[in-house]
JSON list of C-alpha atoms in Angstrom, two decimals:
[
{"chain": "I", "resi": 483, "resn": "MET", "atom": "CA", "xyz": [-20.83, -44.36, 59.02]},
{"chain": "I", "resi": 484, "resn": "ILE", "atom": "CA", "xyz": [-18.86, -45.71, 61.97]},
{"chain": "I", "resi": 485, "resn": "VAL", "atom": "CA", "xyz": [-21.13, -46.11, 64.99]},
{"chain": "I", "resi": 486, "resn": "ASP", "atom": "CA", "xyz": [-20.47, -46.80, 68.67]},
{"chain": "I", "resi": 487, "resn": "SER", "atom": "CA", "xyz": [-22.47, -49.11, 70.95]},
{"chain": "I", "resi": 488, "resn": "SER", "atom": "CA", "xyz": [-24.62, -46.54, 72.75]},
{"chain": "I", "resi": 489, "resn": "CYS", "atom": "CA", "xyz": [-26.00, -45.07, 69.54]},
{"chain": "I", "resi": 490, "resn": "LEU", "atom": "CA", "xyz": [-26.64, -48.49, 68.02]},
{"chain": "I", "resi": 491, "resn": "ILE", "atom": "CA", "xyz": [-28.38, -49.70, 71.17]},
{"chain": "I", "resi": 492, "resn": "ILE", "atom": "CA", "xyz": [-30.61, -46.65, 71.61]},
{"chain": "I", "resi": 493, "resn": "PHE", "atom": "CA", "xyz": [-31.70, -46.60, 67.98]},
{"chain": "I", "resi": 494, "resn": "ALA", "atom": "CA", "xyz": [-32.38, -50.35, 68.13]},
{"chain": "I", "resi": 495, "resn": "LYS", "atom": "CA", "xyz": [-34.40, -49.94, 71.35]},
{"chain": "I", "resi": 496, "resn": "LEU", "atom": "CA", "xyz": [-36.40, -47.24, 69.56]},
{"chain": "I", "resi": 497, "resn": "ASN", "atom": "CA", "xyz": [-36.68, -49.58, 66.55]},
{"chain": "I", "resi": 498, "resn": "ARG", "atom": "CA", "xyz": [-35.30, -46.73, 64.42]},
{"chain": "I", "resi": 499, "resn": "ILE", "atom": "CA", "xyz": [-32.11, -48.20, 62.91]},
{"chain": "I", "resi": 500, "resn": "ASN", "atom": "CA", "xyz": [-33.70, -47.20, 59.61]},
{"chain": "I", "resi": 501, "resn": "ILE", "atom": "CA", "xyz": [-32.87, -43.56, 60.43]},
{"chain": "I", "resi": 502, "resn": "LEU", "atom": "CA", "xyz": [-29.16, -44.37, 60.53]},
{"chain": "I", "resi": 503, "resn": "LEU", "atom": "CA", "xyz": [-29.41, -46.43, 57.35]},
{"chain": "I", "resi": 504, "resn": "ARG", "atom": "CA", "xyz": [-31.33, -43.75, 55.44]},
{"chain": "I", "resi": 505, "resn": "LEU", "atom": "CA", "xyz": [-28.92, -41.02, 56.52]},
{"chain": "I", "resi": 506, "resn": "PHE", "atom": "CA", "xyz": [-25.65, -42.86, 56.11]},
{"chain": "I", "resi": 507, "resn": "GLY", "atom": "CA", "xyz": [-26.31, -45.92, 53.95]},
{"chain": "I", "resi": 508, "resn": "ARG", "atom": "CA", "xyz": [-24.15, -48.39, 55.86]},
{"chain": "I", "resi": 509, "resn": "ILE", "atom": "CA", "xyz": [-23.28, -48.85, 59.48]},
{"chain": "I", "resi": 510, "resn": "GLU", "atom": "CA", "xyz": [-19.73, -49.93, 60.29]},
{"chain": "I", "resi": 511, "resn": "ILE", "atom": "CA", "xyz": [-18.78, -51.11, 63.75]},
{"chain": "I", "resi": 512, "resn": "ALA", "atom": "CA", "xyz": [-15.62, -52.27, 65.47]},
{"chain": "I", "resi": 513, "resn": "GLY", "atom": "CA", "xyz": [-15.30, -55.77, 66.87]},
{"chain": "I", "resi": 514, "resn": "GLU", "atom": "CA", "xyz": [-15.80, -54.65, 70.47]},
{"chain": "I", "resi": 515, "resn": "VAL", "atom": "CA", "xyz": [-18.98, -52.77, 69.53]},
{"chain": "I", "resi": 516, "resn": "HIS", "atom": "CA", "xyz": [-20.28, -55.97, 67.93]},
{"chain": "I", "resi": 517, "resn": "LYS", "atom": "CA", "xyz": [-19.49, -57.79, 71.15]},
{"chain": "I", "resi": 518, "resn": "GLU", "atom": "CA", "xyz": [-21.08, -55.14, 73.42]},
{"chain": "I", "resi": 519, "resn": "ALA", "atom": "CA", "xyz": [-24.17, -54.25, 71.40]},
{"chain": "I", "resi": 520, "resn": "ILE", "atom": "CA", "xyz": [-25.03, -57.57, 69.78]},
{"chain": "I", "resi": 521, "resn": "LEU", "atom": "CA", "xyz": [-23.30, -60.64, 71.21]},
{"chain": "I", "resi": 522, "resn": "GLU", "atom": "CA", "xyz": [-23.59, -59.77, 74.91]},
{"chain": "I", "resi": 523, "resn": "GLY", "atom": "CA", "xyz": [-27.12, -58.49, 74.33]},
{"chain": "I", "resi": 524, "resn": "LEU", "atom": "CA", "xyz": [-28.12, -61.77, 72.66]},
{"chain": "I", "resi": 525, "resn": "GLU", "atom": "CA", "xyz": [-26.75, -63.67, 75.65]},
{"chain": "I", "resi": 526, "resn": "ASN", "atom": "CA", "xyz": [-29.04, -61.57, 77.86]},
{"chain": "I", "resi": 527, "resn": "LYS", "atom": "CA", "xyz": [-31.94, -61.93, 75.40]},
{"chain": "I", "resi": 528, "resn": "PHE", "atom": "CA", "xyz": [-32.25, -58.18, 74.84]},
{"chain": "I", "resi": 529, "resn": "GLU", "atom": "CA", "xyz": [-34.72, -57.35, 72.09]},
{"chain": "I", "resi": 530, "resn": "ASP", "atom": "CA", "xyz": [-32.52, -54.55, 70.73]},
{"chain": "I", "resi": 531, "resn": "SER", "atom": "CA", "xyz": [-29.72, -57.05, 70.13]},
{"chain": "I", "resi": 532, "resn": "LEU", "atom": "CA", "xyz": [-32.06, -59.21, 68.06]},
{"chain": "I", "resi": 533, "resn": "ILE", "atom": "CA", "xyz": [-32.92, -56.17, 65.95]},
{"chain": "I", "resi": 534, "resn": "LEU", "atom": "CA", "xyz": [-29.21, -55.41, 65.48]},
{"chain": "I", "resi": 535, "resn": "LYS", "atom": "CA", "xyz": [-28.46, -59.06, 64.63]},
{"chain": "I", "resi": 536, "resn": "ASN", "atom": "CA", "xyz": [-31.14, -58.91, 61.94]},
{"chain": "I", "resi": 537, "resn": "HIS", "atom": "CA", "xyz": [-29.51, -55.82, 60.37]},
{"chain": "I", "resi": 538, "resn": "LEU", "atom": "CA", "xyz": [-26.12, -57.52, 60.61]},
{"chain": "I", "resi": 539, "resn": "GLU", "atom": "CA", "xyz": [-27.47, -60.58, 58.78]},
{"chain": "I", "resi": 540, "resn": "LYS", "atom": "CA", "xyz": [-28.91, -58.27, 56.09]},
{"chain": "I", "resi": 541, "resn": "GLN", "atom": "CA", "xyz": [-25.41, -56.78, 55.76]},
{"chain": "I", "resi": 542, "resn": "GLN", "atom": "CA", "xyz": [-26.68, -53.33, 56.72]},
{"chain": "I", "resi": 543, "resn": "ILE", "atom": "CA", "xyz": [-24.26, -53.44, 59.65]},
{"chain": "I", "resi": 544, "resn": "THR", "atom": "CA", "xyz": [-20.69, -54.46, 58.92]},
{"chain": "I", "resi": 545, "resn": "VAL", "atom": "CA", "xyz": [-18.22, -55.56, 61.59]},
{"chain": "I", "resi": 546, "resn": "ILE", "atom": "CA", "xyz": [-14.70, -54.43, 60.78]},
{"chain": "I", "resi": 547, "resn": "GLU", "atom": "CA", "xyz": [-11.87, -55.84, 62.85]},
{"chain": "I", "resi": 548, "resn": "LEU", "atom": "CA", "xyz": [-8.99, -53.57, 63.68]},
{"chain": "I", "resi": 549, "resn": "THR", "atom": "CA", "xyz": [-5.59, -54.36, 62.24]},
{"chain": "I", "resi": 550, "resn": "LYS", "atom": "CA", "xyz": [-2.79, -54.90, 64.74]},
{"chain": "I", "resi": 551, "resn": "LYS", "atom": "CA", "xyz": [-1.60, -51.30, 64.33]},
{"chain": "I", "resi": 552, "resn": "TYR", "atom": "CA", "xyz": [-5.03, -49.84, 65.05]},
{"chain": "I", "resi": 553, "resn": "LEU", "atom": "CA", "xyz": [-5.79, -52.31, 67.83]},
{"chain": "I", "resi": 554, "resn": "GLU", "atom": "CA", "xyz": [-2.64, -50.99, 69.52]},
{"chain": "I", "resi": 555, "resn": "LEU", "atom": "CA", "xyz": [-3.89, -47.44, 68.91]},
{"chain": "I", "resi": 556, "resn": "ALA", "atom": "CA", "xyz": [-7.26, -48.36, 70.48]},
{"chain": "I", "resi": 557, "resn": "ASN", "atom": "CA", "xyz": [-5.50, -49.74, 73.56]},
{"chain": "I", "resi": 558, "resn": "LYS", "atom": "CA", "xyz": [-3.40, -46.59, 73.84]},
{"chain": "I", "resi": 559, "resn": "ILE", "atom": "CA", "xyz": [-6.50, -44.38, 73.41]},
{"chain": "I", "resi": 560, "resn": "GLN", "atom": "CA", "xyz": [-8.37, -46.34, 76.07]},
{"chain": "I", "resi": 561, "resn": "ASN", "atom": "CA", "xyz": [-5.56, -46.21, 78.60]},
{"chain": "I", "resi": 562, "resn": "LEU", "atom": "CA", "xyz": [-4.58, -42.57, 78.07]},
{"chain": "I", "resi": 563, "resn": "ASN", "atom": "CA", "xyz": [-8.12, -41.21, 78.01]},
{"chain": "I", "resi": 564, "resn": "ASN", "atom": "CA", "xyz": [-9.88, -43.54, 80.43]},
{"chain": "I", "resi": 565, "resn": "ILE", "atom": "CA", "xyz": [-12.68, -44.45, 78.01]},
{"chain": "I", "resi": 566, "resn": "GLY", "atom": "CA", "xyz": [-14.32, -47.77, 77.27]},
{"chain": "I", "resi": 567, "resn": "VAL", "atom": "CA", "xyz": [-12.95, -50.39, 74.90]},
{"chain": "I", "resi": 568, "resn": "GLY", "atom": "CA", "xyz": [-15.86, -49.94, 72.49]},
{"chain": "I", "resi": 569, "resn": "GLU", "atom": "CA", "xyz": [-15.38, -46.18, 72.29]},
{"chain": "I", "resi": 570, "resn": "ALA", "atom": "CA", "xyz": [-11.60, -46.55, 71.86]},
{"chain": "I", "resi": 571, "resn": "GLN", "atom": "CA", "xyz": [-12.07, -49.12, 69.08]},
{"chain": "I", "resi": 572, "resn": "THR", "atom": "CA", "xyz": [-14.67, -46.93, 67.37]},
{"chain": "I", "resi": 573, "resn": "ILE", "atom": "CA", "xyz": [-12.20, -44.03, 67.31]},
{"chain": "I", "resi": 574, "resn": "ALA", "atom": "CA", "xyz": [-9.38, -46.29, 66.09]},
{"chain": "I", "resi": 575, "resn": "LEU", "atom": "CA", "xyz": [-11.66, -47.71, 63.38]},
{"chain": "I", "resi": 576, "resn": "ALA", "atom": "CA", "xyz": [-12.32, -44.20, 62.08]},
{"chain": "I", "resi": 577, "resn": "LYS", "atom": "CA", "xyz": [-8.55, -43.67, 61.88]},
{"chain": "I", "resi": 578, "resn": "GLN", "atom": "CA", "xyz": [-8.03, -47.08, 60.24]},
{"chain": "I", "resi": 579, "resn": "LEU", "atom": "CA", "xyz": [-10.66, -46.37, 57.58]},
{"chain": "I", "resi": 580, "resn": "ASN", "atom": "CA", "xyz": [-9.43, -42.78, 57.19]},
{"chain": "I", "resi": 581, "resn": "LYS", "atom": "CA", "xyz": [-12.88, -41.37, 57.92]},
{"chain": "I", "resi": 582, "resn": "LYS", "atom": "CA", "xyz": [-13.45, -38.08, 59.69]},
{"chain": "I", "resi": 583, "resn": "GLU", "atom": "CA", "xyz": [-16.95, -38.60, 61.09]},
{"chain": "I", "resi": 584, "resn": "LEU", "atom": "CA", "xyz": [-18.22, -41.16, 63.57]},
{"chain": "I", "resi": 585, "resn": "ILE", "atom": "CA", "xyz": [-21.24, -41.45, 65.82]},
{"chain": "I", "resi": 586, "resn": "ILE", "atom": "CA", "xyz": [-20.29, -41.58, 69.47]},
{"chain": "I", "resi": 587, "resn": "ASP", "atom": "CA", "xyz": [-22.20, -40.27, 72.49]},
{"chain": "I", "resi": 588, "resn": "GLU", "atom": "CA", "xyz": [-19.97, -40.47, 75.55]},
{"chain": "I", "resi": 589, "resn": "SER", "atom": "CA", "xyz": [-18.53, -36.98, 76.18]},
{"chain": "I", "resi": 590, "resn": "LEU", "atom": "CA", "xyz": [-14.98, -38.03, 77.08]},
{"chain": "I", "resi": 591, "resn": "ALA", "atom": "CA", "xyz": [-14.82, -40.26, 74.00]},
{"chain": "I", "resi": 592, "resn": "ARG", "atom": "CA", "xyz": [-16.11, -37.37, 71.87]},
{"chain": "I", "resi": 593, "resn": "GLU", "atom": "CA", "xyz": [-13.37, -35.09, 73.22]},
{"chain": "I", "resi": 594, "resn": "THR", "atom": "CA", "xyz": [-10.80, -37.80, 72.55]},
{"chain": "I", "resi": 595, "resn": "ALA", "atom": "CA", "xyz": [-12.05, -38.15, 68.97]},
{"chain": "I", "resi": 596, "resn": "LYS", "atom": "CA", "xyz": [-11.82, -34.38, 68.45]},
{"chain": "I", "resi": 597, "resn": "SER", "atom": "CA", "xyz": [-8.24, -34.41, 69.77]},
{"chain": "I", "resi": 598, "resn": "LEU", "atom": "CA", "xyz": [-7.43, -36.91, 67.01]},
{"chain": "I", "resi": 599, "resn": "ASP", "atom": "CA", "xyz": [-8.89, -34.60, 64.34]},
{"chain": "I", "resi": 600, "resn": "LEU", "atom": "CA", "xyz": [-12.16, -36.53, 64.03]},
{"chain": "I", "resi": 601, "resn": "LYS", "atom": "CA", "xyz": [-15.68, -35.12, 63.96]},
{"chain": "I", "resi": 602, "resn": "PRO", "atom": "CA", "xyz": [-17.92, -36.97, 66.40]},
{"chain": "I", "resi": 603, "resn": "ILE", "atom": "CA", "xyz": [-21.67, -36.82, 65.92]},
{"chain": "I", "resi": 604, "resn": "GLY", "atom": "CA", "xyz": [-24.00, -37.76, 68.77]},
{"chain": "I", "resi": 605, "resn": "SER", "atom": "CA", "xyz": [-27.33, -39.56, 68.67]},
{"chain": "I", "resi": 606, "resn": "LEU", "atom": "CA", "xyz": [-29.17, -36.28, 69.15]},
{"chain": "I", "resi": 607, "resn": "ARG", "atom": "CA", "xyz": [-27.34, -34.78, 66.15]},
{"chain": "I", "resi": 608, "resn": "VAL", "atom": "CA", "xyz": [-28.54, -37.78, 64.14]},
{"chain": "I", "resi": 609, "resn": "LEU", "atom": "CA", "xyz": [-32.11, -36.75, 64.97]},
{"chain": "I", "resi": 610, "resn": "ILE", "atom": "CA", "xyz": [-31.42, -33.19, 63.80]},
{"chain": "I", "resi": 611, "resn": "LEU", "atom": "CA", "xyz": [-29.93, -34.49, 60.55]},
{"chain": "I", "resi": 612, "resn": "ALA", "atom": "CA", "xyz": [-32.97, -36.73, 60.06]},
{"chain": "I", "resi": 613, "resn": "TYR", "atom": "CA", "xyz": [-35.26, -33.74, 60.65]},
{"chain": "I", "resi": 614, "resn": "GLN", "atom": "CA", "xyz": [-33.28, -31.59, 58.18]},
{"chain": "I", "resi": 615, "resn": "LYS", "atom": "CA", "xyz": [-33.57, -34.34, 55.53]},
{"chain": "I", "resi": 616, "resn": "ASN", "atom": "CA", "xyz": [-37.32, -34.69, 56.21]},
{"chain": "I", "resi": 617, "resn": "LEU", "atom": "CA", "xyz": [-36.91, -38.24, 57.52]},
{"chain": "I", "resi": 618, "resn": "LEU", "atom": "CA", "xyz": [-38.55, -37.19, 60.81]},
{"chain": "I", "resi": 619, "resn": "SER", "atom": "CA", "xyz": [-41.22, -34.63, 61.52]},
{"chain": "I", "resi": 620, "resn": "GLU", "atom": "CA", "xyz": [-41.04, -32.18, 64.41]},
{"chain": "I", "resi": 621, "resn": "LYS", "atom": "CA", "xyz": [-43.49, -34.36, 66.32]},
{"chain": "I", "resi": 622, "resn": "GLU", "atom": "CA", "xyz": [-41.41, -37.50, 65.67]},
{"chain": "I", "resi": 623, "resn": "VAL", "atom": "CA", "xyz": [-38.23, -35.79, 66.87]},
{"chain": "I", "resi": 624, "resn": "LYS", "atom": "CA", "xyz": [-39.95, -34.75, 70.11]},
{"chain": "I", "resi": 625, "resn": "GLU", "atom": "CA", "xyz": [-41.44, -38.22, 70.62]},
{"chain": "I", "resi": 626, "resn": "THR", "atom": "CA", "xyz": [-38.09, -39.88, 69.91]},
{"chain": "I", "resi": 627, "resn": "VAL", "atom": "CA", "xyz": [-36.19, -37.70, 72.39]},
{"chain": "I", "resi": 628, "resn": "ASN", "atom": "CA", "xyz": [-38.86, -38.36, 75.04]},
{"chain": "I", "resi": 629, "resn": "LYS", "atom": "CA", "xyz": [-38.59, -42.11, 74.42]},
{"chain": "I", "resi": 630, "resn": "MET", "atom": "CA", "xyz": [-34.79, -41.89, 74.64]},
{"chain": "I", "resi": 631, "resn": "ILE", "atom": "CA", "xyz": [-35.10, -40.24, 78.05]},
{"chain": "I", "resi": 632, "resn": "LYS", "atom": "CA", "xyz": [-37.61, -42.87, 79.22]},
{"chain": "I", "resi": 633, "resn": "LEU", "atom": "CA", "xyz": [-35.17, -45.57, 78.09]},
{"chain": "I", "resi": 634, "resn": "ASN", "atom": "CA", "xyz": [-32.51, -44.00, 80.34]},
{"chain": "I", "resi": 635, "resn": "PHE", "atom": "CA", "xyz": [-30.40, -42.67, 77.50]},
{"chain": "I", "resi": 636, "resn": "ARG", "atom": "CA", "xyz": [-27.69, -40.82, 79.40]},
{"chain": "I", "resi": 637, "resn": "ILE", "atom": "CA", "xyz": [-27.85, -37.17, 78.53]},
{"chain": "I", "resi": 638, "resn": "SER", "atom": "CA", "xyz": [-27.02, -34.12, 80.57]},
{"chain": "I", "resi": 639, "resn": "ALA", "atom": "CA", "xyz": [-29.56, -31.39, 81.14]},
{"chain": "I", "resi": 640, "resn": "PHE", "atom": "CA", "xyz": [-27.14, -28.94, 79.51]},
{"chain": "I", "resi": 641, "resn": "THR", "atom": "CA", "xyz": [-26.89, -31.06, 76.34]},
{"chain": "I", "resi": 642, "resn": "LEU", "atom": "CA", "xyz": [-30.65, -31.46, 76.20]},
{"chain": "I", "resi": 643, "resn": "ILE", "atom": "CA", "xyz": [-31.18, -27.70, 76.53]},
{"chain": "I", "resi": 644, "resn": "ARG", "atom": "CA", "xyz": [-28.65, -27.04, 73.77]},
{"chain": "I", "resi": 645, "resn": "PHE", "atom": "CA", "xyz": [-30.35, -29.64, 71.57]},
{"chain": "I", "resi": 646, "resn": "TRP", "atom": "CA", "xyz": [-33.78, -28.02, 71.95]},
{"chain": "I", "resi": 647, "resn": "GLU", "atom": "CA", "xyz": [-32.32, -24.52, 71.32]},
{"chain": "I", "resi": 648, "resn": "LEU", "atom": "CA", "xyz": [-30.70, -25.73, 68.11]},
{"chain": "I", "resi": 649, "resn": "PHE", "atom": "CA", "xyz": [-33.85, -27.57, 67.09]},
{"chain": "I", "resi": 650, "resn": "GLU", "atom": "CA", "xyz": [-35.97, -24.43, 67.58]},
{"chain": "I", "resi": 651, "resn": "LYS", "atom": "CA", "xyz": [-33.55, -22.41, 65.42]},
{"chain": "I", "resi": 652, "resn": "LEU", "atom": "CA", "xyz": [-33.81, -25.00, 62.65]},
{"chain": "I", "resi": 653, "resn": "LYS", "atom": "CA", "xyz": [-37.58, -24.79, 62.63]},
{"chain": "I", "resi": 654, "resn": "LYS", "atom": "CA", "xyz": [-37.56, -21.06, 61.85]}
]
């Protein structure tokens, strides 16, 4: 699965990269995501970056550089849609690898991905998938979301309400 920085960072901060690995097998990231989530984090001695580096060394995370064609697409996506370099490269990587799904949280980047016929999944959707596959219990989902909020995971009240409504429907 192709994953953007914010999702990688939050799951590393939660020490729950294993959820991504158990759901999707492999994590693929663009060069800029590697830079943002791992290299810059290591420079700042962030614990989550050490966790990500460990998974990278175990080859559970793979860095895939964009070809010239898709690097140009990423630049165009970034400039036209006013999104970050990491998000733009994540979207371009999905196109380069001819994959439909990617994990990306930022709303404008998600809308951009949809406009390019991709299916973005957010970090909260990952938790729902983990619950549906019995990788997380109801209690663990609730604890994880609460920890995400405490870690300043950016999420709108509207999105959080929708998440809990969907989660309640799944429980029935």
